[in-house]
Amino acid sequence: EAQVTQNPRYLITVTGKKLTVTCSQNMNHEYMSWYRQDPGLGLRQIYYSMNVEVTDKGDVPEGYKVSRKEKRNFPLILESPSPNQTSLYFCASSAYRGHQPQHFGDGTRLSIL
Amino acid sequence: TQLLEQSPQFLSIQEGENLTVYCNSSSVFSSLQWYRQEPGEGPVLLVTVVTGGEVKKLKRLTFQFGDARKDSSLHITAAQPGDTGLYLCAGVVQGAQKLVFGQGTRLTINP
């Protein structure tokens, strides 16, 4: 089954404690991205990757890092989380480019206390 | 400022009623996608519209892309409780290669 898998699905942690949210897709997609979803703001892109070792900033990249060492994986790293990063995060992939329909994971709800 | 404005942001109606959700912008889009998101899940693509004036139907859902490719609408006929969810429009800005999402319309259909 074609899917984008995120882990963990839920996480409550404290300010400053580094965390990583993993994302893996099994569709051999080149393009992957991370979004955060906040009430009234819709989905905002954090970072994206057009292929292995190619990453770039989206609209709200501050406080986040990503890496793309393998085609299938695109982890999101919060080096020093802060309460304003409390949000619902989605990983997505598409076949070639970011303007194509996106396949989304089921989301990771992060709470930073 | 939101590039894509969706309205209404919240809508609660009775089963059997009709409704329309709007997605508006001052920018021109190469194409526009509509997604539906249910609680605990990620958005799922419903349809992509590409041509100005295009109309696509998905059972009781009708999607229209404006002639000038700056706006779109989603019309649901005889809404069912199963239509409940968050509806998101996402546009591809002409010349760019990324999606811009609207804020979403949270739709509740009451039995």
PDB file of C-alpha atoms in Angstrom:
ATOM      1  CA  GLU A   1       0.000   0.000   0.000  1.00  0.00           C
ATOM      2  CA  ALA A   2       1.330   3.427  -0.997  1.00  0.00           C
ATOM      3  CA  GLN A   3       1.870   5.471   2.109  1.00  0.00           C
ATOM      4  CA  VAL A   4       3.756   8.156   3.961  1.00  0.00           C
ATOM      5  CA  THR A   5       4.581   7.099   7.515  1.00  0.00           C
ATOM      6  CA  GLN A   6       5.364   9.541  10.300  1.00  0.00           C
ATOM      7  CA  ASN A   7       6.606   8.769  13.799  1.00  0.00           C
ATOM      8  CA  PRO A   8       5.786   9.524  16.491  1.00  0.00           C
ATOM      9  CA  ARG A   9       2.117  10.396  16.068  1.00  0.00           C
ATOM     10  CA  TYR A  10       2.014  12.259  19.367  1.00  0.00           C
ATOM     11  CA  LEU A  11       4.764  13.770  21.489  1.00  0.00           C
ATOM     12  CA  ILE A  12       4.760  15.955  24.576  1.00  0.00           C
ATOM     13  CA  THR A  13       8.166  17.298  25.501  1.00  0.00           C
ATOM     14  CA  VAL A  14       9.875  20.234  27.143  1.00  0.00           C
ATOM     15  CA  THR A  15      11.578  23.337  25.836  1.00  0.00           C
ATOM     16  CA  GLY A  16      15.116  22.777  24.633  1.00  0.00           C
ATOM     17  CA  LYS A  17      15.064  18.982  24.404  1.00  0.00           C
ATOM     18  CA  LYS A  18      16.106  17.986  20.893  1.00  0.00           C
ATOM     19  CA  LEU A  19      13.632  15.845  18.997  1.00  0.00           C
ATOM     20  CA  THR A  20      13.314  14.212  15.600  1.00  0.00           C
ATOM     21  CA  VAL A  21      10.145  13.344  13.724  1.00  0.00           C
ATOM     22  CA  THR A  22      10.737  10.664  11.122  1.00  0.00           C
ATOM     23  CA  CYS A  23       9.029  10.442   7.741  1.00  0.00           C
ATOM     24  CA  SER A  24       9.252   7.600   5.264  1.00  0.00           C
ATOM     25  CA  GLN A  25       7.510   7.051   1.920  1.00  0.00           C
ATOM     26  CA  ASN A  26       7.317   3.847  -0.119  1.00  0.00           C
ATOM     27  CA  MET A  27       6.340   5.355  -3.486  1.00  0.00           C
ATOM     28  CA  ASN A  28       9.847   6.203  -4.722  1.00  0.00           C
ATOM     29  CA  HIS A  29       8.839   9.872  -4.808  1.00  0.00           C
ATOM     30  CA  GLU A  30      11.518  12.464  -5.474  1.00  0.00           C
ATOM     31  CA  TYR A  31       9.824  15.391  -3.752  1.00  0.00           C
ATOM     32  CA  MET A  32       9.185  15.460  -0.018  1.00  0.00           C
ATOM     33  CA  SER A  33       8.177  18.270   2.303  1.00  0.00           C
ATOM     34  CA  TRP A  34       7.167  19.163   5.822  1.00  0.00           C
ATOM     35  CA  TYR A  35       4.196  21.332   6.763  1.00  0.00           C
ATOM     36  CA  ARG A  36       2.831  22.611  10.001  1.00  0.00           C
ATOM     37  CA  GLN A  37      -0.887  23.139  10.484  1.00  0.00           C
ATOM     38  CA  ASP A  38      -2.175  25.758  12.897  1.00  0.00           C
ATOM     39  CA  PRO A  39      -5.775  26.924  13.432  1.00  0.00           C
ATOM     40  CA  GLY A  40      -6.740  29.704  11.047  1.00  0.00           C
ATOM     41  CA  LEU A  41      -3.448  29.501   9.165  1.00  0.00           C
ATOM     42  CA  GLY A  42      -3.855  26.373   7.095  1.00  0.00           C
ATOM     43  CA  LEU A  43      -0.820  24.365   6.051  1.00  0.00           C
ATOM     44  CA  ARG A  44       2.495  26.194   5.877  1.00  0.00           C
ATOM     45  CA  GLN A  45       5.562  24.634   4.336  1.00  0.00           C
ATOM     46  CA  ILE A  46       8.617  24.328   6.583  1.00  0.00           C
ATOM     47  CA  TYR A  47      11.207  22.657   4.356  1.00  0.00           C
ATOM     48  CA  TYR A  48      11.196  20.678   1.167  1.00  0.00           C
ATOM     49  CA  SER A  49      13.514  18.360  -0.726  1.00  0.00           C
ATOM     50  CA  MET A  50      13.561  17.834  -4.463  1.00  0.00           C
ATOM     51  CA  ASN A  51      15.834  14.796  -4.264  1.00  0.00           C
ATOM     52  CA  VAL A  52      18.533  13.117  -2.207  1.00  0.00           C
ATOM     53  CA  GLU A  53      20.902  15.666  -0.649  1.00  0.00           C
ATOM     54  CA  VAL A  54      18.814  18.565  -2.045  1.00  0.00           C
ATOM     55  CA  THR A  55      16.841  20.516   0.540  1.00  0.00           C
ATOM     56  CA  ASP A  56      15.539  24.063   0.730  1.00  0.00           C
ATOM     57  CA  LYS A  57      13.615  26.361   3.028  1.00  0.00           C
ATOM     58  CA  GLY A  58       9.888  26.728   2.794  1.00  0.00           C
ATOM     59  CA  ASP A  59       7.832  29.547   4.241  1.00  0.00           C
ATOM     60  CA  VAL A  60       8.464  28.966   7.969  1.00  0.00           C
ATOM     61  CA  PRO A  61      11.885  27.278   8.365  1.00  0.00           C
ATOM     62  CA  GLU A  62      13.115  29.002  11.551  1.00  0.00           C
ATOM     63  CA  GLY A  63      13.894  26.553  14.348  1.00  0.00           C
ATOM     64  CA  TYR A  64      13.840  23.461  12.139  1.00  0.00           C
ATOM     65  CA  LYS A  65      16.363  21.328  10.282  1.00  0.00           C
ATOM     66  CA  VAL A  66      15.949  18.514   7.780  1.00  0.00           C
ATOM     67  CA  SER A  67      18.109  16.014   5.967  1.00  0.00           C
ATOM     68  CA  ARG A  68      17.624  13.786   2.920  1.00  0.00           C
ATOM     69  CA  LYS A  69      20.273  11.099   2.919  1.00  0.00           C
ATOM     70  CA  GLU A  70      18.015   8.493   1.329  1.00  0.00           C
ATOM     71  CA  LYS A  71      15.192   8.934  -1.134  1.00  0.00           C
ATOM     72  CA  ARG A  72      12.557   7.399   1.110  1.00  0.00           C
ATOM     73  CA  ASN A  73      13.342   9.248   4.362  1.00  0.00           C
ATOM     74  CA  PHE A  74      13.015  12.907   5.281  1.00  0.00           C
ATOM     75  CA  PRO A  75      13.342  13.527   9.033  1.00  0.00           C
ATOM     76  CA  LEU A  76      12.394  16.821  10.676  1.00  0.00           C
ATOM     77  CA  ILE A  77      14.702  17.923  13.487  1.00  0.00           C
ATOM     78  CA  LEU A  78      13.945  20.434  16.215  1.00  0.00           C
ATOM     79  CA  GLU A  79      17.321  21.145  17.817  1.00  0.00           C
ATOM     80  CA  SER A  80      15.964  23.298  20.638  1.00  0.00           C
ATOM     81  CA  PRO A  81      12.160  23.171  20.612  1.00  0.00           C
ATOM     82  CA  SER A  82      10.170  26.113  21.916  1.00  0.00           C
ATOM     83  CA  PRO A  83       6.476  26.425  22.832  1.00  0.00           C
ATOM     84  CA  ASN A  84       5.692  28.283  19.587  1.00  0.00           C
ATOM     85  CA  GLN A  85       6.555  25.078  17.736  1.00  0.00           C
ATOM     86  CA  THR A  86       3.595  23.339  19.310  1.00  0.00           C
ATOM     87  CA  SER A  87       1.600  22.315  16.263  1.00  0.00           C
ATOM     88  CA  LEU A  88       0.342  19.516  14.035  1.00  0.00           C
ATOM     89  CA  TYR A  89       3.033  18.480  11.562  1.00  0.00           C
ATOM     90  CA  PHE A  90       2.577  16.717   8.244  1.00  0.00           C
ATOM     91  CA  CYS A  91       5.082  15.095   5.959  1.00  0.00           C
ATOM     92  CA  ALA A  92       4.135  14.855   2.293  1.00  0.00           C
ATOM     93  CA  SER A  93       5.582  13.486  -0.915  1.00  0.00           C
ATOM     94  CA  SER A  94       4.904  13.770  -4.619  1.00  0.00           C
ATOM     95  CA  ALA A  95       6.338  12.120  -7.691  1.00  0.00           C
ATOM     96  CA  TYR A  96       8.457  14.901  -9.144  1.00  0.00           C
ATOM     97  CA  ARG A  97       7.652  18.431  -8.097  1.00  0.00           C
ATOM     98  CA  GLY A  98       6.035  20.321  -5.284  1.00  0.00           C
ATOM     99  CA  HIS A  99       3.131  21.560  -7.352  1.00  0.00           C
ATOM    100  CA  GLN A 100       1.884  18.074  -8.009  1.00  0.00           C
ATOM    101  CA  PRO A 101      -0.748  16.474  -5.782  1.00  0.00           C
ATOM    102  CA  GLN A 102       0.729  15.623  -2.438  1.00  0.00           C
ATOM    103  CA  HIS A 103       0.466  12.363  -0.514  1.00  0.00           C
ATOM    104  CA  PHE A 104       0.322  13.202   3.169  1.00  0.00           C
ATOM    105  CA  GLY A 105       1.196  11.245   6.269  1.00  0.00           C
ATOM    106  CA  ASP A 106      -1.297  11.082   9.140  1.00  0.00           C
ATOM    107  CA  GLY A 107       0.384  13.823  11.121  1.00  0.00           C
ATOM    108  CA  THR A 108       2.416  14.265  14.285  1.00  0.00           C
ATOM    109  CA  ARG A 109       0.965  16.316  17.102  1.00  0.00           C
ATOM    110  CA  LEU A 110       3.777  18.011  19.003  1.00  0.00           C
ATOM    111  CA  SER A 111       3.317  19.792  22.304  1.00  0.00           C
ATOM    112  CA  ILE A 112       6.298  21.740  23.642  1.00  0.00           C
ATOM    113  CA  LEU A 113       5.886  22.746  27.285  1.00  0.00           C
TER     114      LEU A 113
ATOM    115  CA  THR B   1      -1.851  37.865   4.695  1.00  0.00           C
ATOM    116  CA  GLN B   2      -3.249  34.678   3.241  1.00  0.00           C
ATOM    117  CA  LEU B   3      -2.620  34.238  -0.480  1.00  0.00           C
ATOM    118  CA  LEU B   4      -5.632  31.953  -0.742  1.00  0.00           C
ATOM    119  CA  GLU B   5      -8.708  32.933   1.243  1.00  0.00           C
ATOM    120  CA  GLN B   6     -11.287  30.277   1.967  1.00  0.00           C
ATOM    121  CA  SER B   7     -14.809  31.055   3.070  1.00  0.00           C
ATOM    122  CA  PRO B   8     -16.565  30.267   5.186  1.00  0.00           C
ATOM    123  CA  GLN B   9     -14.016  29.000   7.702  1.00  0.00           C
ATOM    124  CA  PHE B  10     -16.717  27.098   9.593  1.00  0.00           C
ATOM    125  CA  LEU B  11     -20.015  25.718   8.327  1.00  0.00           C
ATOM    126  CA  SER B  12     -22.540  23.569  10.139  1.00  0.00           C
ATOM    127  CA  ILE B  13     -25.641  22.454   8.275  1.00  0.00           C
ATOM    128  CA  GLN B  14     -28.289  19.755   8.323  1.00  0.00           C
ATOM    129  CA  GLU B  15     -28.136  16.576   6.298  1.00  0.00           C
ATOM    130  CA  GLY B  16     -29.727  17.036   2.886  1.00  0.00           C
ATOM    131  CA  GLU B  17     -28.874  20.711   2.484  1.00  0.00           C
ATOM    132  CA  ASN B  18     -26.660  22.116  -0.250  1.00  0.00           C
ATOM    133  CA  LEU B  19     -23.557  24.197   0.382  1.00  0.00           C
ATOM    134  CA  THR B  20     -20.766  26.034  -1.397  1.00  0.00           C
ATOM    135  CA  VAL B  21     -17.230  26.681  -0.206  1.00  0.00           C
ATOM    136  CA  TYR B  22     -15.144  29.370  -1.863  1.00  0.00           C
ATOM    137  CA  CYS B  23     -11.421  29.743  -2.441  1.00  0.00           C
ATOM    138  CA  ASN B  24     -10.336  33.201  -3.617  1.00  0.00           C
ATOM    139  CA  SER B  25      -7.128  35.012  -4.469  1.00  0.00           C
ATOM    140  CA  SER B  26      -5.808  38.018  -6.314  1.00  0.00           C
ATOM    141  CA  SER B  27      -3.126  35.786  -7.846  1.00  0.00           C
ATOM    142  CA  VAL B  28      -3.408  33.612 -10.928  1.00  0.00           C
ATOM    143  CA  PHE B  29      -2.872  29.906 -10.417  1.00  0.00           C
ATOM    144  CA  SER B  30      -1.616  27.314 -12.890  1.00  0.00           C
ATOM    145  CA  SER B  31      -3.843  24.762 -11.216  1.00  0.00           C
ATOM    146  CA  LEU B  32      -5.784  24.294  -8.043  1.00  0.00           C
ATOM    147  CA  GLN B  33      -6.243  21.246  -5.856  1.00  0.00           C
ATOM    148  CA  TRP B  34      -8.927  20.410  -3.312  1.00  0.00           C
ATOM    149  CA  TYR B  35      -8.214  18.152  -0.359  1.00  0.00           C
ATOM    150  CA  ARG B  36     -10.339  16.718   2.439  1.00  0.00           C
ATOM    151  CA  GLN B  37      -8.891  16.059   5.861  1.00  0.00           C
ATOM    152  CA  GLU B  38     -10.546  13.948   8.537  1.00  0.00           C
ATOM    153  CA  PRO B  39      -9.603  13.987  12.237  1.00  0.00           C
ATOM    154  CA  GLY B  40      -6.372  12.141  12.929  1.00  0.00           C
ATOM    155  CA  GLU B  41      -5.474  11.863   9.270  1.00  0.00           C
ATOM    156  CA  GLY B  42      -3.600  13.814   6.644  1.00  0.00           C
ATOM    157  CA  PRO B  43      -5.284  15.652   3.775  1.00  0.00           C
ATOM    158  CA  VAL B  44      -6.384  13.480   0.874  1.00  0.00           C
ATOM    159  CA  LEU B  45      -6.616  14.816  -2.664  1.00  0.00           C
ATOM    160  CA  LEU B  46     -10.144  15.088  -4.058  1.00  0.00           C
ATOM    161  CA  VAL B  47      -9.556  16.784  -7.400  1.00  0.00           C
ATOM    162  CA  THR B  48      -7.236  18.972  -9.455  1.00  0.00           C
ATOM    163  CA  VAL B  49      -8.580  21.656 -11.782  1.00  0.00           C
ATOM    164  CA  VAL B  50      -6.301  23.077 -14.422  1.00  0.00           C
ATOM    165  CA  THR B  51      -8.214  25.002 -17.078  1.00  0.00           C
ATOM    166  CA  GLY B  52     -10.034  28.300 -16.483  1.00  0.00           C
ATOM    167  CA  GLY B  53     -13.772  27.608 -16.309  1.00  0.00           C
ATOM    168  CA  GLU B  54     -13.231  23.889 -15.759  1.00  0.00           C
ATOM    169  CA  VAL B  55     -15.909  21.984 -13.876  1.00  0.00           C
ATOM    170  CA  LYS B  56     -15.305  18.571 -12.346  1.00  0.00           C
ATOM    171  CA  LYS B  57     -17.796  16.356 -10.570  1.00  0.00           C
ATOM    172  CA  LEU B  58     -17.128  13.741  -7.946  1.00  0.00           C
ATOM    173  CA  LYS B  59     -20.502  12.171  -7.056  1.00  0.00           C
ATOM    174  CA  ARG B  60     -22.333  14.933  -5.129  1.00  0.00           C
ATOM    175  CA  LEU B  61     -19.325  17.272  -5.151  1.00  0.00           C
ATOM    176  CA  THR B  62     -18.864  19.805  -7.958  1.00  0.00           C
ATOM    177  CA  PHE B  63     -15.614  21.719  -8.305  1.00  0.00           C
ATOM    178  CA  GLN B  64     -15.210  24.774 -10.478  1.00  0.00           C
ATOM    179  CA  PHE B  65     -12.121  26.764 -11.444  1.00  0.00           C
ATOM    180  CA  GLY B  66     -12.755  30.428 -12.182  1.00  0.00           C
ATOM    181  CA  ASP B  67     -12.371  31.700 -15.728  1.00  0.00           C
ATOM    182  CA  ALA B  68      -9.434  33.889 -14.715  1.00  0.00           C
ATOM    183  CA  ARG B  69      -7.894  31.052 -12.639  1.00  0.00           C
ATOM    184  CA  LYS B  70      -7.917  33.200  -9.490  1.00  0.00           C
ATOM    185  CA  ASP B  71     -10.694  31.426  -7.632  1.00  0.00           C
ATOM    186  CA  SER B  72     -12.446  28.118  -7.187  1.00  0.00           C
ATOM    187  CA  SER B  73     -15.553  26.746  -5.561  1.00  0.00           C
ATOM    188  CA  LEU B  74     -16.714  23.448  -4.134  1.00  0.00           C
ATOM    189  CA  HIS B  75     -20.443  22.763  -4.162  1.00  0.00           C
ATOM    190  CA  ILE B  76     -21.933  19.826  -2.279  1.00  0.00           C
ATOM    191  CA  THR B  77     -25.452  18.698  -3.110  1.00  0.00           C
ATOM    192  CA  ALA B  78     -27.586  16.942  -0.504  1.00  0.00           C
ATOM    193  CA  ALA B  79     -24.836  16.879   2.108  1.00  0.00           C
ATOM    194  CA  GLN B  80     -24.354  13.694   4.120  1.00  0.00           C
ATOM    195  CA  PRO B  81     -22.770  13.242   7.578  1.00  0.00           C
ATOM    196  CA  GLY B  82     -19.924  11.442   5.810  1.00  0.00           C
ATOM    197  CA  ASP B  83     -19.026  14.756   4.118  1.00  0.00           C
ATOM    198  CA  THR B  84     -17.966  16.152   7.492  1.00  0.00           C
ATOM    199  CA  GLY B  85     -14.335  17.218   7.510  1.00  0.00           C
ATOM    200  CA  LEU B  86     -11.831  19.966   6.817  1.00  0.00           C
ATOM    201  CA  TYR B  87     -11.737  21.027   3.166  1.00  0.00           C
ATOM    202  CA  LEU B  88      -8.562  22.645   1.905  1.00  0.00           C
ATOM    203  CA  CYS B  89      -7.847  24.333  -1.379  1.00  0.00           C
ATOM    204  CA  ALA B  90      -4.266  24.589  -2.595  1.00  0.00           C
ATOM    205  CA  GLY B  91      -3.056  26.581  -5.574  1.00  0.00           C
ATOM    206  CA  VAL B  92       0.051  26.438  -7.708  1.00  0.00           C
ATOM    207  CA  VAL B  93       1.150  30.027  -8.267  1.00  0.00           C
ATOM    208  CA  GLN B  94       1.939  30.626 -11.926  1.00  0.00           C
ATOM    209  CA  GLY B  95       5.665  30.313 -12.494  1.00  0.00           C
ATOM    210  CA  ALA B  96       6.313  28.701  -9.108  1.00  0.00           C
ATOM    211  CA  GLN B  97       6.559  25.023  -8.299  1.00  0.00           C
ATOM    212  CA  LYS B  98       4.973  24.875  -4.888  1.00  0.00           C
ATOM    213  CA  LEU B  99       1.540  24.658  -3.378  1.00  0.00           C
ATOM    214  CA  VAL B 100      -0.047  27.448  -1.372  1.00  0.00           C
ATOM    215  CA  PHE B 101      -2.840  26.343   0.937  1.00  0.00           C
ATOM    216  CA  GLY B 102      -5.942  28.159   2.078  1.00  0.00           C
ATOM    217  CA  GLN B 103      -6.876  28.199   5.776  1.00  0.00           C
ATOM    218  CA  GLY B 104      -9.464  25.491   5.299  1.00  0.00           C
ATOM    219  CA  THR B 105     -13.236  25.195   5.759  1.00  0.00           C
ATOM    220  CA  ARG B 106     -14.386  23.039   8.629  1.00  0.00           C
ATOM    221  CA  LEU B 107     -17.649  21.457   7.548  1.00  0.00           C
ATOM    222  CA  THR B 108     -20.055  19.672   9.892  1.00  0.00           C
ATOM    223  CA  ILE B 109     -23.113  17.874   8.554  1.00  0.00           C
ATOM    224  CA  ASN B 110     -25.640  17.131  11.272  1.00  0.00           C
ATOM    225  CA  PRO B 111     -27.904  14.073  10.930  1.00  0.00           C
TER     226      PRO B 111
END
